[in-house]
Amino acid sequence: MEKSRIIDAFVVLGTILKELSENNPYSATVSMLTEEEYAEVNEVVQREFHYNGWFTEDSIRQAFGEIAGWLTTEKLNDWTNHYTENNDKKNVAVIMAGNIPLVGFHDFLCVLLSGHQVICKQSSEDARLLPTLVQLLQLFEPDLTERIRFSDRKLVDYHAVIATGSNNSMLHFEQYFSHVPHLFRGHRTSVAVLTGNESKEELRALGVDCLTYFGRGCRNVTHLLFPEGFDLNRFFEAIVDLSDVVNNKKYGNNYDYNKAVHLMNLSKFLDNNFLLMKESDQLFSPLSMLHYQFYRSSEELTAYLDAHSSEIQCVVGQGFIPFGQAQCPSLMDYPDGMDTMHFLATC
């Protein structure tokens, strides 16, 4: 199947996802679907929250918007032209995480544009969104049907594996899948580096990097590196309009629990009634809490980042990924720095 046909199908999907991300009514822009088909996809978006309380309608529409940004003819061609197509077609199993909506879509896209067949092993936390998008793809390009499979049982008939999960999951990945070409990813998080001269708008954007998807993604910032003497009230004041996050029952439960634990342990922490902050050099923090520390020199800052490089997904700040853009990776921003397309071209 020609790559150009696959790209064309994804471009059409991108047009629809853009409309859905903006919650637009049915229009001629999505005339490739009937009004009933468009309404059915919208219903899936609105209903998902009842299956997974983390997957709010806003979160799903945001994920749709980020994916739609990838799915243009120019971007897909520019990206795939960097790689030589693998003529040895394989069945590639993709074991997907379920922490944020459609977190496995990039791997799914990579496998198909590499010319392989994909076997999707989804998390039970996110088992409905991708099949809905696949149904749309198959409307636009019926020949994709034979290239896409979903499996909710033991994986069979695979030649390579891409797997994402917790660090504990990595042990199982190694045990069961190391006999075939594989790409395994464990648990990572993201950090922010501040200089002290950030504007209020930049600090608010940092809050978005922390709280989008309720802080559950590997690209969510969980650790803040402040210059010595930074006034933390500046950060709290800048993010006050993001307080609605605590109204999500699951996030609110985490906030209440972590606050209670730290109160009982007489631990020092800061609280603005929807987000906790604790001074710690630990990279990972619980949901609803950020860890922070102060650095005294650029050398100290660099040493910390270098020491934790294998656990950091991305760094946000001036001179790094711009504030507010942590959840907006490009097609070439591969998770864990592992080039998925290169792996698929050579596996």
PDB file of C-alpha atoms in Angstrom, residues 35-273:
ATOM      1  CA  GLU A  35     -23.827  14.356  10.297  1.00  0.00           C
ATOM      2  CA  GLU A  36     -24.775  11.170  12.137  1.00  0.00           C
ATOM      3  CA  GLU A  37     -21.204   9.810  11.969  1.00  0.00           C
ATOM      4  CA  TYR A  38     -19.815  13.100  13.266  1.00  0.00           C
ATOM      5  CA  ALA A  39     -22.328  13.068  16.122  1.00  0.00           C
ATOM      6  CA  GLU A  40     -21.339   9.500  17.017  1.00  0.00           C
ATOM      7  CA  VAL A  41     -17.692  10.505  17.446  1.00  0.00           C
ATOM      8  CA  ASN A  42     -18.742  13.457  19.582  1.00  0.00           C
ATOM      9  CA  GLU A  43     -20.787  11.095  21.702  1.00  0.00           C
ATOM     10  CA  VAL A  44     -17.720   8.911  22.303  1.00  0.00           C
ATOM     11  CA  VAL A  45     -15.819  11.995  23.465  1.00  0.00           C
ATOM     12  CA  GLN A  46     -18.579  13.034  25.845  1.00  0.00           C
ATOM     13  CA  ARG A  47     -19.166   9.527  27.192  1.00  0.00           C
ATOM     14  CA  GLU A  48     -15.536   8.601  27.876  1.00  0.00           C
ATOM     15  CA  PHE A  49     -15.501  10.396  31.230  1.00  0.00           C
ATOM     16  CA  HIS A  50     -17.937   7.781  32.559  1.00  0.00           C
ATOM     17  CA  TYR A  51     -15.374   5.043  31.869  1.00  0.00           C
ATOM     18  CA  ASN A  52     -12.315   6.966  33.041  1.00  0.00           C
ATOM     19  CA  GLY A  53     -12.772   9.962  35.309  1.00  0.00           C
ATOM     20  CA  TRP A  54      -9.382  11.355  34.270  1.00  0.00           C
ATOM     21  CA  PHE A  55     -10.473  11.620  30.640  1.00  0.00           C
ATOM     22  CA  THR A  56     -12.609  14.732  30.709  1.00  0.00           C
ATOM     23  CA  GLU A  57     -14.143  16.085  27.538  1.00  0.00           C
ATOM     24  CA  ASP A  58     -11.705  19.013  27.598  1.00  0.00           C
ATOM     25  CA  SER A  59      -8.717  16.674  27.957  1.00  0.00           C
ATOM     26  CA  ILE A  60      -9.808  14.542  25.027  1.00  0.00           C
ATOM     27  CA  ARG A  61     -10.456  17.546  22.819  1.00  0.00           C
ATOM     28  CA  GLN A  62      -7.026  18.904  23.711  1.00  0.00           C
ATOM     29  CA  ALA A  63      -5.435  15.591  22.708  1.00  0.00           C
ATOM     30  CA  PHE A  64      -7.386  15.714  19.435  1.00  0.00           C
ATOM     31  CA  GLY A  65      -6.046  19.206  18.798  1.00  0.00           C
ATOM     32  CA  GLU A  66      -2.421  18.212  19.378  1.00  0.00           C
ATOM     33  CA  ILE A  67      -2.762  15.208  17.068  1.00  0.00           C
ATOM     34  CA  ALA A  68      -4.531  17.280  14.409  1.00  0.00           C
ATOM     35  CA  GLY A  69      -1.520  19.590  14.399  1.00  0.00           C
ATOM     36  CA  TRP A  70       0.634  16.681  13.215  1.00  0.00           C
ATOM     37  CA  LEU A  71      -1.706  15.461  10.504  1.00  0.00           C
ATOM     38  CA  THR A  72      -0.996  17.755   7.585  1.00  0.00           C
ATOM     39  CA  THR A  73       0.366  16.644   4.231  1.00  0.00           C
ATOM     40  CA  GLU A  74       3.431  18.855   4.566  1.00  0.00           C
ATOM     41  CA  LYS A  75       4.348  17.738   8.079  1.00  0.00           C
ATOM     42  CA  LEU A  76       3.814  14.043   7.430  1.00  0.00           C
ATOM     43  CA  ASN A  77       5.815  14.100   4.201  1.00  0.00           C
ATOM     44  CA  ASP A  78       8.659  16.143   5.692  1.00  0.00           C
ATOM     45  CA  TRP A  79       8.834  13.779   8.648  1.00  0.00           C
ATOM     46  CA  THR A  80       8.708  10.471   6.808  1.00  0.00           C
ATOM     47  CA  ASN A  81      11.128  11.630   4.108  1.00  0.00           C
ATOM     48  CA  HIS A  82      13.883  11.529   6.730  1.00  0.00           C
ATOM     49  CA  TYR A  83      13.675   7.732   6.757  1.00  0.00           C
ATOM     50  CA  THR A  84      14.148   4.842   4.375  1.00  0.00           C
ATOM     51  CA  GLU A  85      11.132   2.572   4.222  1.00  0.00           C
ATOM     52  CA  ASN A  86      11.644  -0.952   5.544  1.00  0.00           C
ATOM     53  CA  ASN A  87      10.862  -3.374   2.725  1.00  0.00           C
ATOM     54  CA  ASP A  88      10.625  -6.265   5.183  1.00  0.00           C
ATOM     55  CA  LYS A  89       7.046  -5.774   6.347  1.00  0.00           C
ATOM     56  CA  LYS A  90       6.398  -6.898   9.906  1.00  0.00           C
ATOM     57  CA  ASN A  91       3.616  -7.209  12.436  1.00  0.00           C
ATOM     58  CA  VAL A  92       4.568  -4.686  15.102  1.00  0.00           C
ATOM     59  CA  ALA A  93       2.860  -4.966  18.477  1.00  0.00           C
ATOM     60  CA  VAL A  94       2.379  -1.647  20.259  1.00  0.00           C
ATOM     61  CA  ILE A  95       1.701  -1.910  23.983  1.00  0.00           C
ATOM     62  CA  MET A  96       0.174   1.405  24.951  1.00  0.00           C
ATOM     63  CA  ALA A  97       0.014   3.254  28.244  1.00  0.00           C
ATOM     64  CA  GLY A  98      -3.270   4.779  29.358  1.00  0.00           C
ATOM     65  CA  ASN A  99      -2.258   7.759  31.457  1.00  0.00           C
ATOM     66  CA  ILE A 100      -3.488  10.461  29.052  1.00  0.00           C
ATOM     67  CA  PRO A 101      -5.905  10.282  26.100  1.00  0.00           C
ATOM     68  CA  LEU A 102      -4.468   8.642  22.973  1.00  0.00           C
ATOM     69  CA  VAL A 103      -0.939   8.563  24.386  1.00  0.00           C
ATOM     70  CA  GLY A 104      -0.151   5.674  22.025  1.00  0.00           C
ATOM     71  CA  PHE A 105      -1.280   7.444  18.852  1.00  0.00           C
ATOM     72  CA  HIS A 106       2.228   8.528  17.823  1.00  0.00           C
ATOM     73  CA  ASP A 107       3.480   4.928  17.904  1.00  0.00           C
ATOM     74  CA  PHE A 108       0.395   3.823  15.977  1.00  0.00           C
ATOM     75  CA  LEU A 109       1.093   6.476  13.345  1.00  0.00           C
ATOM     76  CA  CYS A 110       4.781   5.552  13.147  1.00  0.00           C
ATOM     77  CA  VAL A 111       4.085   1.877  12.514  1.00  0.00           C
ATOM     78  CA  LEU A 112       1.615   2.495   9.698  1.00  0.00           C
ATOM     79  CA  LEU A 113       3.733   5.138   7.961  1.00  0.00           C
ATOM     80  CA  SER A 114       6.720   2.789   8.165  1.00  0.00           C
ATOM     81  CA  GLY A 115       4.798   0.323   6.031  1.00  0.00           C
ATOM     82  CA  HIS A 116       4.241  -2.271   8.753  1.00  0.00           C
ATOM     83  CA  GLN A 117       1.085  -3.791  10.211  1.00  0.00           C
ATOM     84  CA  VAL A 118       0.166  -2.684  13.735  1.00  0.00           C
ATOM     85  CA  ILE A 119      -1.204  -4.809  16.566  1.00  0.00           C
ATOM     86  CA  CYS A 120      -2.575  -2.467  19.226  1.00  0.00           C
ATOM     87  CA  LYS A 121      -2.508  -3.686  22.815  1.00  0.00           C
ATOM     88  CA  GLN A 122      -4.348  -0.940  24.651  1.00  0.00           C
ATOM     89  CA  SER A 123      -4.546  -0.069  28.312  1.00  0.00           C
ATOM     90  CA  SER A 124      -7.955  -0.692  29.853  1.00  0.00           C
ATOM     91  CA  GLU A 125      -7.796   2.983  30.890  1.00  0.00           C
ATOM     92  CA  ASP A 126      -7.916   4.105  27.249  1.00  0.00           C
ATOM     93  CA  ALA A 127      -9.619   1.418  25.214  1.00  0.00           C
ATOM     94  CA  ARG A 128     -12.259   3.305  23.228  1.00  0.00           C
ATOM     95  CA  LEU A 129     -10.774   6.418  21.632  1.00  0.00           C
ATOM     96  CA  LEU A 130      -8.276   4.852  19.229  1.00  0.00           C
ATOM     97  CA  PRO A 131     -10.743   2.256  17.862  1.00  0.00           C
ATOM     98  CA  THR A 132     -13.108   5.147  17.131  1.00  0.00           C
ATOM     99  CA  LEU A 133     -10.407   6.943  15.134  1.00  0.00           C
ATOM    100  CA  VAL A 134      -9.489   3.725  13.341  1.00  0.00           C
ATOM    101  CA  GLN A 135     -13.093   3.344  12.198  1.00  0.00           C
ATOM    102  CA  LEU A 136     -12.821   6.795  10.639  1.00  0.00           C
ATOM    103  CA  LEU A 137      -9.522   5.943   8.946  1.00  0.00           C
ATOM    104  CA  GLN A 138     -11.066   2.823   7.470  1.00  0.00           C
ATOM    105  CA  LEU A 139     -13.902   4.896   6.033  1.00  0.00           C
ATOM    106  CA  PHE A 140     -11.387   7.047   4.177  1.00  0.00           C
ATOM    107  CA  GLU A 141      -9.004   4.213   3.243  1.00  0.00           C
ATOM    108  CA  PRO A 142     -10.617   0.744   3.458  1.00  0.00           C
ATOM    109  CA  ASP A 143      -7.332  -1.010   2.658  1.00  0.00           C
ATOM    110  CA  LEU A 144      -6.047   0.040   6.084  1.00  0.00           C
ATOM    111  CA  THR A 145      -8.389  -2.532   7.620  1.00  0.00           C
ATOM    112  CA  GLU A 146      -5.940  -5.359   6.995  1.00  0.00           C
ATOM    113  CA  ARG A 147      -3.066  -3.304   8.428  1.00  0.00           C
ATOM    114  CA  ILE A 148      -4.593  -2.655  11.867  1.00  0.00           C
ATOM    115  CA  ARG A 149      -5.490  -5.143  14.581  1.00  0.00           C
ATOM    116  CA  PHE A 150      -6.509  -4.763  18.210  1.00  0.00           C
ATOM    117  CA  SER A 151      -5.731  -7.414  20.798  1.00  0.00           C
ATOM    118  CA  ASP A 152      -7.075  -7.743  24.326  1.00  0.00           C
ATOM    119  CA  ARG A 153      -5.497 -11.162  24.851  1.00  0.00           C
ATOM    120  CA  LYS A 154      -2.021 -12.619  24.790  1.00  0.00           C
ATOM    121  CA  LEU A 155      -0.057 -11.176  21.896  1.00  0.00           C
ATOM    122  CA  VAL A 156       0.682 -13.609  19.077  1.00  0.00           C
ATOM    123  CA  ASP A 157       2.073 -13.414  15.561  1.00  0.00           C
ATOM    124  CA  TYR A 158       4.281 -10.369  16.140  1.00  0.00           C
ATOM    125  CA  HIS A 159       7.773  -9.701  14.833  1.00  0.00           C
ATOM    126  CA  ALA A 160       8.688  -6.582  16.811  1.00  0.00           C
ATOM    127  CA  VAL A 161       7.386  -4.775  19.898  1.00  0.00           C
ATOM    128  CA  ILE A 162       7.088  -1.169  21.041  1.00  0.00           C
ATOM    129  CA  ALA A 163       6.054  -1.044  24.694  1.00  0.00           C
ATOM    130  CA  THR A 164       5.456   1.810  27.106  1.00  0.00           C
ATOM    131  CA  GLY A 165       4.708   1.437  30.794  1.00  0.00           C
ATOM    132  CA  SER A 166       5.917   1.831  34.343  1.00  0.00           C
ATOM    133  CA  ASN A 167       9.387   0.837  35.461  1.00  0.00           C
ATOM    134  CA  ASN A 168       7.854  -2.330  36.907  1.00  0.00           C
ATOM    135  CA  SER A 169       6.305  -3.062  33.521  1.00  0.00           C
ATOM    136  CA  MET A 170       9.769  -2.853  31.979  1.00  0.00           C
ATOM    137  CA  LEU A 171      10.728  -6.037  33.825  1.00  0.00           C
ATOM    138  CA  HIS A 172       7.811  -7.862  32.223  1.00  0.00           C
ATOM    139  CA  PHE A 173       8.601  -6.394  28.814  1.00  0.00           C
ATOM    140  CA  GLU A 174      12.145  -7.712  29.081  1.00  0.00           C
ATOM    141  CA  GLN A 175      10.922 -11.116  30.174  1.00  0.00           C
ATOM    142  CA  TYR A 176       8.335 -11.627  27.441  1.00  0.00           C
ATOM    143  CA  PHE A 177       9.479  -9.593  24.447  1.00  0.00           C
ATOM    144  CA  SER A 178      13.256  -9.288  24.490  1.00  0.00           C
ATOM    145  CA  HIS A 179      13.563 -12.163  21.996  1.00  0.00           C
ATOM    146  CA  VAL A 180      12.331  -9.925  19.153  1.00  0.00           C
ATOM    147  CA  PRO A 181      13.418  -6.444  18.038  1.00  0.00           C
ATOM    148  CA  HIS A 182      11.987  -4.117  20.655  1.00  0.00           C
ATOM    149  CA  LEU A 183      11.759  -0.563  21.898  1.00  0.00           C
ATOM    150  CA  PHE A 184      10.862  -0.309  25.587  1.00  0.00           C
ATOM    151  CA  ARG A 185      10.036   2.888  27.463  1.00  0.00           C
ATOM    152  CA  GLY A 186       9.703   3.282  31.219  1.00  0.00           C
ATOM    153  CA  HIS A 187       8.486   6.007  33.545  1.00  0.00           C
ATOM    154  CA  ARG A 188       9.741   9.554  33.010  1.00  0.00           C
ATOM    155  CA  THR A 189       8.711  13.032  34.033  1.00  0.00           C
ATOM    156  CA  SER A 190       9.566  16.604  33.108  1.00  0.00           C
ATOM    157  CA  VAL A 191      11.191  19.557  34.846  1.00  0.00           C
ATOM    158  CA  ALA A 192      11.131  23.331  34.570  1.00  0.00           C
ATOM    159  CA  VAL A 193      14.143  25.610  34.871  1.00  0.00           C
ATOM    160  CA  LEU A 194      13.425  29.178  35.936  1.00  0.00           C
ATOM    161  CA  THR A 195      15.807  32.118  35.800  1.00  0.00           C
ATOM    162  CA  GLY A 196      13.831  34.551  37.926  1.00  0.00           C
ATOM    163  CA  ASN A 197      12.952  36.977  35.132  1.00  0.00           C
ATOM    164  CA  GLU A 198       9.869  35.112  33.882  1.00  0.00           C
ATOM    165  CA  SER A 199       6.763  37.153  33.156  1.00  0.00           C
ATOM    166  CA  LYS A 200       3.423  36.430  34.792  1.00  0.00           C
ATOM    167  CA  GLU A 201       2.241  34.991  31.468  1.00  0.00           C
ATOM    168  CA  GLU A 202       5.192  32.602  31.358  1.00  0.00           C
ATOM    169  CA  LEU A 203       4.565  31.475  34.929  1.00  0.00           C
ATOM    170  CA  ARG A 204       0.921  30.817  34.122  1.00  0.00           C
ATOM    171  CA  ALA A 205       1.992  28.855  31.056  1.00  0.00           C
ATOM    172  CA  LEU A 206       4.246  26.818  33.348  1.00  0.00           C
ATOM    173  CA  GLY A 207       1.166  26.053  35.429  1.00  0.00           C
ATOM    174  CA  VAL A 208      -0.463  24.696  32.286  1.00  0.00           C
ATOM    175  CA  ASP A 209       2.582  22.464  31.738  1.00  0.00           C
ATOM    176  CA  CYS A 210       2.115  21.133  35.263  1.00  0.00           C
ATOM    177  CA  LEU A 211      -1.653  20.654  35.296  1.00  0.00           C
ATOM    178  CA  THR A 212      -2.708  19.688  31.761  1.00  0.00           C
ATOM    179  CA  TYR A 213      -4.165  16.165  31.855  1.00  0.00           C
ATOM    180  CA  PHE A 214      -4.091  16.603  35.661  1.00  0.00           C
ATOM    181  CA  GLY A 215      -0.328  16.153  35.670  1.00  0.00           C
ATOM    182  CA  ARG A 216      -0.453  12.496  34.595  1.00  0.00           C
ATOM    183  CA  GLY A 217       1.701  12.651  31.460  1.00  0.00           C
ATOM    184  CA  CYS A 218       5.427  12.087  31.154  1.00  0.00           C
ATOM    185  CA  ARG A 219       5.668  15.560  29.620  1.00  0.00           C
ATOM    186  CA  ASN A 220       3.941  17.152  32.605  1.00  0.00           C
ATOM    187  CA  VAL A 221       6.295  19.176  34.775  1.00  0.00           C
ATOM    188  CA  THR A 222       6.575  17.740  38.292  1.00  0.00           C
ATOM    189  CA  HIS A 223       9.816  19.364  39.454  1.00  0.00           C
ATOM    190  CA  LEU A 224      10.678  23.065  39.467  1.00  0.00           C
ATOM    191  CA  LEU A 225      14.213  24.431  39.644  1.00  0.00           C
ATOM    192  CA  PHE A 226      14.226  28.003  40.954  1.00  0.00           C
ATOM    193  CA  PRO A 227      17.175  30.357  41.320  1.00  0.00           C
ATOM    194  CA  GLU A 228      18.024  31.021  44.938  1.00  0.00           C
ATOM    195  CA  GLY A 229      15.816  33.758  46.356  1.00  0.00           C
ATOM    196  CA  PHE A 230      12.908  33.263  43.938  1.00  0.00           C
ATOM    197  CA  ASP A 231       9.582  34.395  45.428  1.00  0.00           C
ATOM    198  CA  LEU A 232       7.276  31.378  45.124  1.00  0.00           C
ATOM    199  CA  ASN A 233       4.224  33.584  45.604  1.00  0.00           C
ATOM    200  CA  ARG A 234       4.810  34.844  42.063  1.00  0.00           C
ATOM    201  CA  PHE A 235       4.145  31.355  40.730  1.00  0.00           C
ATOM    202  CA  PHE A 236       1.070  30.783  42.893  1.00  0.00           C
ATOM    203  CA  GLU A 237      -0.403  34.158  41.931  1.00  0.00           C
ATOM    204  CA  ALA A 238       0.126  33.473  38.225  1.00  0.00           C
ATOM    205  CA  ILE A 239      -1.715  30.141  38.227  1.00  0.00           C
ATOM    206  CA  VAL A 240      -4.691  31.012  40.421  1.00  0.00           C
ATOM    207  CA  ASP A 241      -7.107  30.819  37.467  1.00  0.00           C
ATOM    208  CA  LEU A 242      -6.192  27.149  36.951  1.00  0.00           C
ATOM    209  CA  SER A 243      -7.883  26.199  40.225  1.00  0.00           C
ATOM    210  CA  ASP A 244     -10.756  24.383  38.505  1.00  0.00           C
ATOM    211  CA  VAL A 245      -8.513  21.323  38.296  1.00  0.00           C
ATOM    212  CA  VAL A 246      -9.355  20.444  41.903  1.00  0.00           C
ATOM    213  CA  ASN A 247     -13.035  20.028  40.994  1.00  0.00           C
ATOM    214  CA  ASN A 248     -12.184  16.817  39.182  1.00  0.00           C
ATOM    215  CA  LYS A 249     -13.062  14.101  41.693  1.00  0.00           C
ATOM    216  CA  LYS A 250      -9.978  11.987  41.054  1.00  0.00           C
ATOM    217  CA  TYR A 251      -7.582  14.921  41.201  1.00  0.00           C
ATOM    218  CA  GLY A 252      -9.374  16.318  44.252  1.00  0.00           C
ATOM    219  CA  ASN A 253      -9.048  12.985  46.052  1.00  0.00           C
ATOM    220  CA  ASN A 254      -5.302  12.977  45.386  1.00  0.00           C
ATOM    221  CA  TYR A 255      -5.018  16.554  46.616  1.00  0.00           C
ATOM    222  CA  ASP A 256      -6.918  15.792  49.841  1.00  0.00           C
ATOM    223  CA  TYR A 257      -4.952  12.596  50.459  1.00  0.00           C
ATOM    224  CA  ASN A 258      -1.504  14.084  49.913  1.00  0.00           C
ATOM    225  CA  LYS A 259      -2.357  17.127  51.999  1.00  0.00           C
ATOM    226  CA  ALA A 260      -3.562  14.921  54.856  1.00  0.00           C
ATOM    227  CA  VAL A 261      -0.468  12.712  54.724  1.00  0.00           C
ATOM    228  CA  HIS A 262       1.882  15.675  54.880  1.00  0.00           C
ATOM    229  CA  LEU A 263      -0.094  17.277  57.701  1.00  0.00           C
ATOM    230  CA  MET A 264      -0.001  14.076  59.750  1.00  0.00           C
ATOM    231  CA  ASN A 265       3.730  13.712  59.127  1.00  0.00           C
ATOM    232  CA  LEU A 266       4.287  17.355  60.085  1.00  0.00           C
ATOM    233  CA  SER A 267       6.028  17.842  56.740  1.00  0.00           C
ATOM    234  CA  LYS A 268       6.625  21.336  55.442  1.00  0.00           C
ATOM    235  CA  PHE A 269       4.736  22.171  52.267  1.00  0.00           C
ATOM    236  CA  LEU A 270       2.997  25.027  50.482  1.00  0.00           C
ATOM    237  CA  ASP A 271      -0.684  24.986  49.554  1.00  0.00           C
ATOM    238  CA  ASN A 272      -2.879  27.235  47.409  1.00  0.00           C
ATOM    239  CA  ASN A 273      -6.047  25.126  47.825  1.00  0.00           C
TER     240      ASN A 273
END
